[in-house]
């Protein structure tokens, strides 16, 4: 398929608690199409187990990549895909990946206030943020020219969304 006929995908990734859902909901309210990657995985049963210690589904990356590819081949236009495993989306569709970041101690506060997570799970996510896990996972898939980090520590969700929309307008 020629590149100009592919659907264009913007990824939003980052450690749980950095603000992906909040940002995505704002984008949705402004009329953008947003796919929550975790909902997609669950809707199509694209997982083969549940990791109770991490409170997350265990995915089969090959099956998931093939299913999302099928979906994207049928789509035209812009789709925002949000999720902390969204680096699995085939790179030929991806225009840019935004990695939301947050200062680890603020992230700990956000997770403590907003989630029913155990202390271990909160610390696991804080460590993942410190270790750049989502950034590194994305860097393994995309060139650095297609990855933009946005720090949500001192920026409101509206400010984050403005940056994303300004970028979208240019592609
Ligand atoms: P995620 O979807 O990445 O797990 P979220 O959108 O559920 O994160 O946000 C987690 C919490 O942090 C939630 O209580 C809202 C708050 N939050 C999100 N973005 C923020 C921002 N830019 N500034 C302050 N708080 C934010």
CSV table of C-alpha atoms and ligand atoms in Angstrom, one decimal:
chain,number,residue,atom,x,y,z
A,1,UNK,CA,0.0,0.0,0.0
A,2,UNK,CA,1.5,3.4,-0.9
A,3,UNK,CA,2.5,5.4,2.2
A,4,UNK,CA,0.0,8.2,1.5
A,5,UNK,CA,-2.9,5.8,1.7
A,6,UNK,CA,-2.0,4.5,5.2
A,7,UNK,CA,-4.0,5.7,8.2
A,8,UNK,CA,-1.9,8.0,10.3
A,9,UNK,CA,-1.4,7.0,13.9
A,10,UNK,CA,-0.3,9.1,16.8
A,11,UNK,CA,0.8,7.1,19.9
A,12,UNK,CA,0.5,8.3,23.4
A,13,UNK,CA,2.4,6.1,25.9
A,14,UNK,CA,3.9,6.4,29.3
A,15,UNK,CA,3.9,4.8,32.7
A,16,UNK,CA,0.5,4.3,34.4
A,17,UNK,CA,-0.4,7.6,36.1
A,18,UNK,CA,1.4,10.0,33.8
A,19,UNK,CA,-1.9,11.2,32.3
A,20,UNK,CA,-2.6,9.2,29.1
A,21,UNK,CA,-6.3,8.7,29.8
A,22,UNK,CA,-6.9,12.3,30.9
A,23,UNK,CA,-5.1,13.6,27.8
A,24,UNK,CA,-7.0,11.2,25.5
A,25,UNK,CA,-10.4,12.0,27.0
A,26,UNK,CA,-9.7,15.7,26.3
A,27,UNK,CA,-8.6,14.9,22.7
A,28,UNK,CA,-11.8,12.8,22.3
A,29,UNK,CA,-13.9,15.7,23.6
A,30,UNK,CA,-12.3,17.9,20.9
A,31,UNK,CA,-13.5,15.4,18.2
A,32,UNK,CA,-10.3,13.3,17.7
A,33,UNK,CA,-10.6,9.5,17.2
A,34,UNK,CA,-8.9,7.8,20.1
A,35,UNK,CA,-8.4,4.1,20.7
A,36,UNK,CA,-7.5,2.8,24.1
A,37,UNK,CA,-5.1,0.0,23.4
A,38,UNK,CA,-5.9,-1.9,26.5
A,39,UNK,CA,-9.7,-1.9,25.7
A,40,UNK,CA,-8.8,-3.1,22.2
A,41,UNK,CA,-6.7,-6.0,23.6
A,42,UNK,CA,-9.6,-7.0,25.9
A,43,UNK,CA,-12.3,-6.6,23.3
A,44,UNK,CA,-10.6,-9.0,20.9
A,45,UNK,CA,-9.3,-11.4,23.6
A,46,UNK,CA,-5.7,-10.7,22.5
A,47,UNK,CA,-4.1,-11.9,25.7
A,48,UNK,CA,-3.4,-15.2,27.2
A,49,UNK,CA,-3.4,-14.6,30.9
A,50,UNK,CA,-3.6,-12.1,33.7
A,51,UNK,CA,-0.6,-11.2,35.9
A,52,UNK,CA,-2.2,-10.5,39.3
A,53,UNK,CA,1.0,-9.1,40.8
A,54,UNK,CA,1.2,-6.5,38.1
A,55,UNK,CA,-2.6,-6.2,37.7
A,56,UNK,CA,-2.3,-6.3,33.9
A,57,UNK,CA,-3.1,-8.7,31.0
A,58,UNK,CA,-0.3,-10.8,29.5
A,59,UNK,CA,-0.3,-10.1,25.8
A,60,UNK,CA,0.7,-12.1,22.8
A,61,UNK,CA,2.7,-9.5,20.9
A,62,UNK,CA,2.6,-11.3,17.5
A,63,UNK,CA,-1.2,-11.8,17.5
A,64,UNK,CA,-1.8,-8.3,18.8
A,65,UNK,CA,0.4,-6.7,16.1
A,66,UNK,CA,-1.3,-8.7,13.4
A,67,UNK,CA,-4.8,-7.7,14.6
A,68,UNK,CA,-4.0,-4.0,15.0
A,69,UNK,CA,-2.4,-4.1,11.5
A,70,UNK,CA,-5.6,-5.5,10.1
A,71,UNK,CA,-7.7,-2.8,11.8
A,72,UNK,CA,-5.4,0.0,10.6
A,73,UNK,CA,-5.3,-1.3,7.0
A,74,UNK,CA,-9.1,-0.7,6.9
A,75,UNK,CA,-8.9,2.8,8.3
A,76,UNK,CA,-8.2,6.1,6.7
A,77,UNK,CA,-7.4,9.3,8.4
A,78,UNK,CA,-6.0,10.0,11.8
A,79,UNK,CA,-6.2,7.7,14.8
A,80,UNK,CA,-4.7,8.4,18.3
A,81,UNK,CA,-3.8,5.2,20.1
A,82,UNK,CA,-3.2,5.4,23.8
A,83,UNK,CA,-1.6,2.8,26.0
A,84,UNK,CA,1.6,1.9,27.8
A,85,UNK,CA,2.2,-1.0,25.3
A,86,UNK,CA,1.3,1.0,22.2
A,87,UNK,CA,4.8,0.6,20.8
A,88,UNK,CA,3.5,-2.7,19.4
A,89,UNK,CA,1.6,-0.7,16.7
A,90,UNK,CA,3.4,-1.4,13.4
A,91,UNK,CA,5.7,1.5,12.7
A,92,UNK,CA,4.7,2.2,9.1
A,93,UNK,CA,1.5,3.7,10.4
A,94,UNK,CA,3.0,5.8,13.2
A,95,UNK,CA,3.7,9.5,12.6
A,96,UNK,CA,4.8,10.3,16.1
A,97,UNK,CA,4.8,8.8,19.6
A,98,UNK,CA,4.3,11.1,22.6
A,99,UNK,CA,5.7,9.7,25.8
A,100,UNK,CA,4.1,11.4,28.8
A,101,UNK,CA,6.5,11.8,31.7
A,102,UNK,CA,6.1,12.7,35.3
A,103,UNK,CA,8.5,13.4,38.2
A,104,UNK,CA,8.6,10.1,40.1
A,105,UNK,CA,7.5,11.5,43.5
A,106,UNK,CA,4.6,13.3,41.9
A,107,UNK,CA,3.7,10.1,40.1
A,108,UNK,CA,3.7,8.3,43.4
A,109,UNK,CA,1.3,10.8,44.8
A,110,UNK,CA,-1.0,10.6,41.7
A,111,UNK,CA,-1.1,6.8,41.8
A,112,UNK,CA,-1.7,6.8,45.6
A,113,UNK,CA,-4.6,9.2,45.2
A,114,UNK,CA,-6.2,7.9,42.0
A,115,UNK,CA,-5.6,4.1,42.0
A,116,UNK,CA,-6.5,1.2,44.2
A,117,UNK,CA,-3.0,-0.2,43.8
A,118,UNK,CA,-0.9,-2.0,46.4
A,119,UNK,CA,2.2,-0.2,47.7
A,120,UNK,CA,4.3,-2.7,45.7
A,121,UNK,CA,2.5,-1.9,42.5
A,122,UNK,CA,2.8,1.8,43.1
A,123,UNK,CA,6.6,1.4,43.6
A,124,UNK,CA,6.9,-0.8,40.6
A,125,UNK,CA,5.4,1.9,38.4
A,126,UNK,CA,7.5,4.6,40.0
A,127,UNK,CA,10.6,2.5,39.3
A,128,UNK,CA,9.4,2.0,35.7
A,129,UNK,CA,9.2,5.8,35.3
A,130,UNK,CA,12.7,6.3,36.8
A,131,UNK,CA,14.1,3.6,34.5
A,132,UNK,CA,12.6,5.1,31.4
A,133,UNK,CA,10.9,1.8,30.6
A,134,UNK,CA,8.2,3.2,28.2
A,135,UNK,CA,10.7,5.4,26.5
A,136,UNK,CA,13.1,2.6,25.9
A,137,UNK,CA,10.4,0.2,24.7
A,138,UNK,CA,9.4,2.9,22.1
A,139,UNK,CA,13.0,3.6,21.1
A,140,UNK,CA,13.3,-0.1,20.3
A,141,UNK,CA,10.6,0.4,17.7
A,142,UNK,CA,10.9,3.9,16.3
A,143,UNK,CA,13.7,6.3,15.4
A,144,UNK,CA,14.2,9.1,17.9
A,145,UNK,CA,13.0,11.7,15.4
A,146,UNK,CA,9.5,10.2,15.9
A,147,UNK,CA,9.5,10.2,19.7
A,148,UNK,CA,8.6,13.3,21.7
A,149,UNK,CA,8.6,13.3,25.5
A,150,UNK,CA,6.1,15.6,27.2
A,151,UNK,CA,6.5,16.3,30.9
A,152,UNK,CA,3.1,16.4,32.6
A,153,UNK,CA,4.6,17.2,36.1
A,154,UNK,CA,4.0,20.9,35.8
A,155,UNK,CA,1.8,21.1,32.7
A,156,UNK,CA,-1.9,20.9,32.8
A,157,UNK,CA,-3.7,18.3,30.7
A,158,UNK,CA,-4.9,21.2,28.5
A,159,UNK,CA,-1.4,22.4,27.9
A,160,UNK,CA,-0.3,18.8,27.0
A,161,UNK,CA,-3.3,18.5,24.6
A,162,UNK,CA,-2.4,21.9,23.0
A,163,UNK,CA,1.1,20.6,22.2
A,164,UNK,CA,-0.3,17.4,20.7
A,165,UNK,CA,-2.9,19.3,18.6
A,166,UNK,CA,-0.3,21.7,17.3
A,167,UNK,CA,1.8,18.8,16.2
A,168,UNK,CA,-1.2,17.1,14.5
A,169,UNK,CA,-2.0,20.2,12.6
A,170,UNK,CA,1.5,20.1,11.0
A,171,UNK,CA,1.3,16.5,9.7
B,1,LIG,P1,-2.8,7.2,32.9
B,1,LIG,O1,-3.9,7.0,31.9
B,1,LIG,O2,-1.5,7.5,32.2
B,1,LIG,O3,-2.7,6.0,33.8
B,1,LIG,P2,-4.4,9.2,34.2
B,1,LIG,O4,-4.9,10.0,33.0
B,1,LIG,O5,-5.4,8.2,34.7
B,1,LIG,O6,-3.1,8.4,33.8
B,1,LIG,O7,-4.0,10.2,35.3
B,1,LIG,C1,-3.7,9.7,36.6
B,1,LIG,C2,-4.0,10.8,37.6
B,1,LIG,O8,-3.2,12.0,37.4
B,1,LIG,C3,-5.5,11.3,37.5
B,1,LIG,O9,-5.9,11.5,38.9
B,1,LIG,C4,-5.4,12.6,36.8
B,1,LIG,C5,-4.0,13.1,37.2
B,1,LIG,N1,-3.4,13.9,36.0
B,1,LIG,C6,-3.3,13.5,34.8
B,1,LIG,N2,-2.7,14.4,34.0
B,1,LIG,C7,-2.3,15.4,34.9
B,1,LIG,C8,-1.6,16.6,34.7
B,1,LIG,N3,-1.1,17.0,33.5
B,1,LIG,N4,-1.4,17.4,35.8
B,1,LIG,C9,-1.9,17.0,37.0
B,1,LIG,N5,-2.6,15.8,37.2
B,1,LIG,C10,-2.8,15.0,36.2
